[in-house]
Amino acid sequence: GESVGLHLPTLSVQEGDNSIINCAYSNSASDYFIWYKQESGKGPQFIIDIRSNMDKRQGQRVTVLLNKTVKHLSLQIAATQPGDSAVYFCAERGGGDYKLSFGAGTTVTVRA
Amino acid sequence: DTGVSQDPRHKITKRGQNVTFRCDPISEHNRLYWYRQTLGQGPEFLTYFQNEAQLEKSRLLSDRFSAERPKGSFSTLEIQRTEQGDSAMYLCASSFAGKGTDTQYFGPGTRLTVL
């Protein structure tokens, strides 16, 4: 069977390693998903997005995977750097809706 | 910098006072959103404008809150008779409704502290 990644509120990663951040979403009608990075005292910063008709999308050092069967989203960061330390939020948007619904957030700490 | 801007960045007020925040969206963006974020939580939707029309309001937006976008450009969010529970980060985002994914870009936020 396929395992579903657990959402962890915190993640500690060694510099240079790959990070995987998991997110479970709730709305089966959601058709658009987005990952944001938020540093302390700042607003959320767009990282990458994916539509529901895709399973995978790659950006610079980041990859988003979408599993609609189990309503799971993940963000992979390659070669994690100290500047990647932040809180990461996944967000979903329902079909025909405009507002985003955010997950709980994962705090990523990069160890030197 | 052509991103979303918000003013002020920080506001400290006494309970019962009125406060007003301003958001300037990315130029040409026709949609504007307000969210509220409390410590340790993700942003929660408050309200949304398409051009100057306010199209949706969350149940979180009590009658003490009012938002406007008079000319379809900048927006203001006013909180009347502030309460300590209003202390939060107020975030503004904007997007362009076109052929793309209507991606929302956020401003730096206004942190409100009600004493």
Short mmCIF file of C-alpha atoms in Angstrom, two decimals:
data_model
loop_
_atom_site.label_atom_id
_atom_site.label_comp_id
_atom_site.label_asym_id
_atom_site.label_seq_id
_atom_site.Cartn_x
_atom_site.Cartn_y
_atom_site.Cartn_z
CA GLY A 1 0.00 0.00 0.00
CA GLU A 2 0.98 3.60 -0.20
CA SER A 3 1.97 5.45 2.91
CA VAL A 4 0.76 8.92 3.65
CA GLY A 5 3.31 11.33 5.00
CA LEU A 6 2.53 12.73 8.39
CA HIS A 7 2.41 16.44 8.96
CA LEU A 8 5.12 17.39 11.42
CA PRO A 9 5.06 20.82 13.05
CA THR A 10 8.86 21.00 13.05
CA LEU A 11 11.62 19.63 10.85
CA SER A 12 15.36 19.80 11.52
CA VAL A 13 17.58 19.25 8.49
CA GLN A 14 21.31 19.12 8.01
CA GLU A 15 22.61 21.70 5.56
CA GLY A 16 23.02 20.11 2.16
CA ASP A 17 20.45 17.37 2.76
CA ASN A 18 17.06 17.21 1.05
CA SER A 19 13.94 18.26 2.97
CA ILE A 20 10.45 16.84 2.60
CA ILE A 21 7.51 18.73 4.06
CA ASN A 22 4.12 17.03 4.08
CA CYS A 23 0.62 18.41 4.07
CA ALA A 24 -2.80 16.77 4.13
CA TYR A 25 -5.67 18.75 2.65
CA SER A 26 -9.32 18.36 3.44
CA ASN A 27 -11.43 19.51 0.50
CA SER A 28 -11.91 17.00 -2.30
CA ALA A 29 -13.11 19.84 -4.52
CA SER A 30 -9.83 21.75 -4.21
CA ASP A 31 -8.23 22.20 -7.61
CA TYR A 32 -5.27 24.41 -6.87
CA PHE A 33 -2.53 24.10 -4.28
CA ILE A 34 0.29 26.38 -3.31
CA TRP A 35 3.29 26.39 -1.00
CA TYR A 36 4.40 29.51 0.83
CA LYS A 37 7.51 30.23 2.89
CA GLN A 38 7.21 32.63 5.80
CA GLU A 39 10.19 34.07 7.62
CA SER A 40 9.84 35.65 11.02
CA GLY A 41 8.08 39.02 10.88
CA LYS A 42 7.39 38.79 7.14
CA GLY A 43 4.46 37.90 4.96
CA PRO A 44 4.14 34.54 3.18
CA GLN A 45 6.34 34.26 0.11
CA PHE A 46 5.21 32.24 -2.91
CA ILE A 47 7.35 29.15 -3.61
CA ILE A 48 5.52 26.93 -6.06
CA ASP A 49 1.99 25.95 -7.04
CA ILE A 50 0.27 23.05 -8.74
CA ARG A 51 -3.12 22.46 -10.31
CA SER A 52 -5.12 19.33 -9.56
CA ASN A 53 -4.63 17.99 -13.10
CA MET A 54 -0.93 17.52 -12.36
CA ASP A 55 0.91 15.10 -10.05
CA LYS A 56 4.28 16.80 -9.96
CA ARG A 57 5.80 20.17 -10.67
CA GLN A 58 9.39 21.28 -10.37
CA GLY A 59 10.93 24.64 -9.71
CA GLN A 60 14.38 25.80 -8.77
CA ARG A 61 15.51 23.36 -6.02
CA VAL A 62 11.87 22.62 -5.14
CA THR A 63 9.42 19.96 -6.25
CA VAL A 64 5.76 19.69 -5.32
CA LEU A 65 3.99 16.33 -5.42
CA LEU A 66 0.23 15.96 -5.34
CA ASN A 67 -1.60 12.73 -4.49
CA LYS A 68 -5.31 13.36 -4.94
CA THR A 69 -6.26 9.82 -3.97
CA VAL A 70 -5.16 10.35 -0.39
CA LYS A 71 -5.40 14.17 -0.45
CA HIS A 72 -1.75 14.67 0.25
CA LEU A 73 0.70 17.31 -0.86
CA SER A 74 4.44 17.45 -0.31
CA LEU A 75 7.24 19.93 -0.88
CA GLN A 76 10.73 18.69 -1.52
CA ILE A 77 13.66 21.06 -1.15
CA ALA A 78 16.94 19.89 -2.64
CA ALA A 79 20.29 20.69 -1.00
CA THR A 80 18.73 22.61 1.88
CA GLN A 81 20.50 25.86 2.74
CA PRO A 82 20.48 28.01 5.91
CA GLY A 83 18.31 30.54 4.08
CA ASP A 84 15.61 27.88 3.79
CA SER A 85 14.96 28.08 7.53
CA ALA A 86 11.38 29.34 7.86
CA VAL A 87 7.78 28.23 8.39
CA TYR A 88 6.28 26.53 5.34
CA PHE A 89 2.55 26.56 4.69
CA CYS A 90 0.53 24.64 2.17
CA ALA A 91 -2.72 26.19 0.99
CA GLU A 92 -5.63 24.93 -1.07
CA ARG A 93 -8.32 26.61 -3.10
CA GLY A 94 -11.63 25.02 -3.93
CA GLY A 95 -13.05 24.91 -7.42
CA GLY A 96 -14.71 28.23 -8.19
CA ASP A 97 -13.52 29.74 -4.94
CA TYR A 98 -11.02 32.55 -4.51
CA LYS A 99 -9.89 32.36 -0.94
CA LEU A 100 -7.02 30.15 0.21
CA SER A 101 -7.30 27.76 3.14
CA PHE A 102 -4.00 27.27 4.89
CA GLY A 103 -2.58 24.25 6.67
CA ALA A 104 -0.93 24.31 10.09
CA GLY A 105 2.59 25.09 8.93
CA THR A 106 5.92 23.33 9.39
CA THR A 107 8.91 25.07 10.94
CA VAL A 108 12.09 24.06 9.15
CA THR A 109 15.42 24.57 10.90
CA VAL A 110 18.62 24.02 8.94
CA ARG A 111 21.62 22.81 10.98
CA ALA A 112 25.05 23.93 9.85
CA ASP B 1 10.00 47.18 -5.26
CA THR B 2 6.74 46.45 -7.04
CA GLY B 3 5.33 43.95 -4.54
CA VAL B 4 2.35 44.33 -2.23
CA SER B 5 2.94 47.01 0.38
CA GLN B 6 1.18 47.55 3.69
CA ASP B 7 1.16 50.45 6.10
CA PRO B 8 1.81 50.67 8.97
CA ARG B 9 3.99 47.65 9.65
CA HIS B 10 3.27 47.78 13.35
CA LYS B 11 0.43 49.33 15.33
CA ILE B 12 -0.01 49.40 19.08
CA THR B 13 -3.33 50.68 20.33
CA LYS B 14 -5.44 50.71 23.45
CA ARG B 15 -8.59 48.66 23.73
CA GLY B 16 -11.58 50.57 22.42
CA GLN B 17 -9.65 52.66 19.90
CA ASN B 18 -10.21 52.53 16.14
CA VAL B 19 -7.40 51.57 13.76
CA THR B 20 -7.06 51.64 9.98
CA PHE B 21 -4.61 49.74 7.84
CA ARG B 22 -3.73 50.33 4.21
CA CYS B 23 -2.75 47.90 1.47
CA ASP B 24 -1.34 48.78 -1.94
CA PRO B 25 -1.54 45.77 -4.26
CA ILE B 26 0.75 44.89 -7.12
CA SER B 27 0.01 47.21 -10.02
CA GLU B 28 -2.58 45.81 -12.44
CA HIS B 29 -3.80 43.19 -9.95
CA ASN B 30 -7.58 43.29 -9.91
CA ARG B 31 -8.14 41.04 -6.90
CA LEU B 32 -7.27 41.94 -3.35
CA TYR B 33 -7.60 39.84 -0.21
CA TRP B 34 -7.31 40.40 3.54
CA TYR B 35 -6.22 37.63 5.89
CA ARG B 36 -5.55 37.50 9.60
CA GLN B 37 -2.79 35.44 11.17
CA THR B 38 -2.35 34.72 14.86
CA LEU B 39 0.84 33.39 16.38
CA GLY B 40 1.64 29.84 15.30
CA GLN B 41 -1.28 29.59 12.89
CA GLY B 42 -1.72 29.87 9.16
CA PRO B 43 -3.46 32.91 7.67
CA GLU B 44 -7.27 32.94 7.82
CA PHE B 45 -9.36 34.58 5.11
CA LEU B 46 -11.25 37.74 6.04
CA THR B 47 -12.51 39.34 2.85
CA TYR B 48 -11.93 39.67 -0.90
CA PHE B 49 -12.37 42.35 -3.56
CA GLN B 50 -12.60 42.11 -7.29
CA ASN B 51 -11.79 45.61 -8.50
CA GLU B 52 -13.81 47.85 -6.14
CA ALA B 53 -16.50 45.28 -5.33
CA GLN B 54 -16.30 43.39 -2.04
CA LEU B 55 -17.47 39.94 -3.07
CA GLU B 56 -17.02 37.81 0.01
CA LYS B 57 -16.68 38.28 3.75
CA SER B 58 -15.73 35.64 6.27
CA ARG B 59 -17.72 35.04 9.41
CA LEU B 60 -14.52 36.12 11.19
CA LEU B 61 -15.23 39.64 9.99
CA SER B 62 -17.46 40.99 12.73
CA ASP B 63 -19.44 44.20 12.32
CA ARG B 64 -16.54 46.07 13.94
CA PHE B 65 -14.47 45.37 10.83
CA SER B 66 -14.94 47.18 7.55
CA ALA B 67 -12.90 47.06 4.39
CA GLU B 68 -12.99 49.25 1.32
CA ARG B 69 -11.32 49.45 -2.05
CA PRO B 70 -12.82 52.68 -3.39
CA LYS B 71 -11.08 52.97 -6.73
CA GLY B 72 -10.14 49.38 -7.30
CA SER B 73 -6.54 50.06 -6.35
CA PHE B 74 -5.49 50.39 -2.70
CA SER B 75 -7.62 49.02 0.12
CA THR B 76 -8.20 49.94 3.74
CA LEU B 77 -9.21 47.73 6.64
CA GLU B 78 -10.70 49.48 9.66
CA ILE B 79 -11.30 47.94 13.04
CA GLN B 80 -13.58 49.88 15.37
CA ARG B 81 -13.59 49.55 19.16
CA THR B 82 -10.59 47.25 19.15
CA GLU B 83 -10.47 44.30 21.53
CA GLN B 84 -7.47 42.37 22.81
CA GLY B 85 -8.57 39.42 20.69
CA ASP B 86 -7.98 41.54 17.59
CA SER B 87 -4.23 41.36 18.22
CA ALA B 88 -2.80 39.58 15.17
CA MET B 89 -0.90 40.04 11.93
CA TYR B 90 -3.16 41.43 9.20
CA LEU B 91 -2.01 40.33 5.78
CA CYS B 92 -3.00 41.67 2.40
CA ALA B 93 -2.58 39.74 -0.84
CA SER B 94 -3.30 40.54 -4.46
CA SER B 95 -3.69 38.56 -7.66
CA PHE B 96 -4.55 38.97 -11.31
CA ALA B 97 -7.60 37.12 -12.57
CA GLY B 98 -6.60 36.20 -16.08
CA LYS B 99 -5.46 33.17 -17.93
CA GLY B 100 -3.04 32.04 -15.24
CA THR B 101 -3.50 30.46 -11.86
CA ASP B 102 -4.56 33.66 -10.08
CA THR B 103 -1.63 33.31 -7.71
CA GLN B 104 -1.93 35.39 -4.55
CA TYR B 105 1.11 37.42 -3.53
CA PHE B 106 1.29 38.65 0.02
CA GLY B 107 2.49 41.87 1.56
CA PRO B 108 4.65 42.10 4.69
CA GLY B 109 1.65 42.46 6.99
CA THR B 110 0.59 44.87 9.71
CA ARG B 111 1.13 43.58 13.22
CA LEU B 112 -1.57 44.89 15.56
CA THR B 113 -1.18 44.80 19.33
CA VAL B 114 -4.19 45.82 21.41
CA LEU B 115 -3.32 46.65 25.01
#
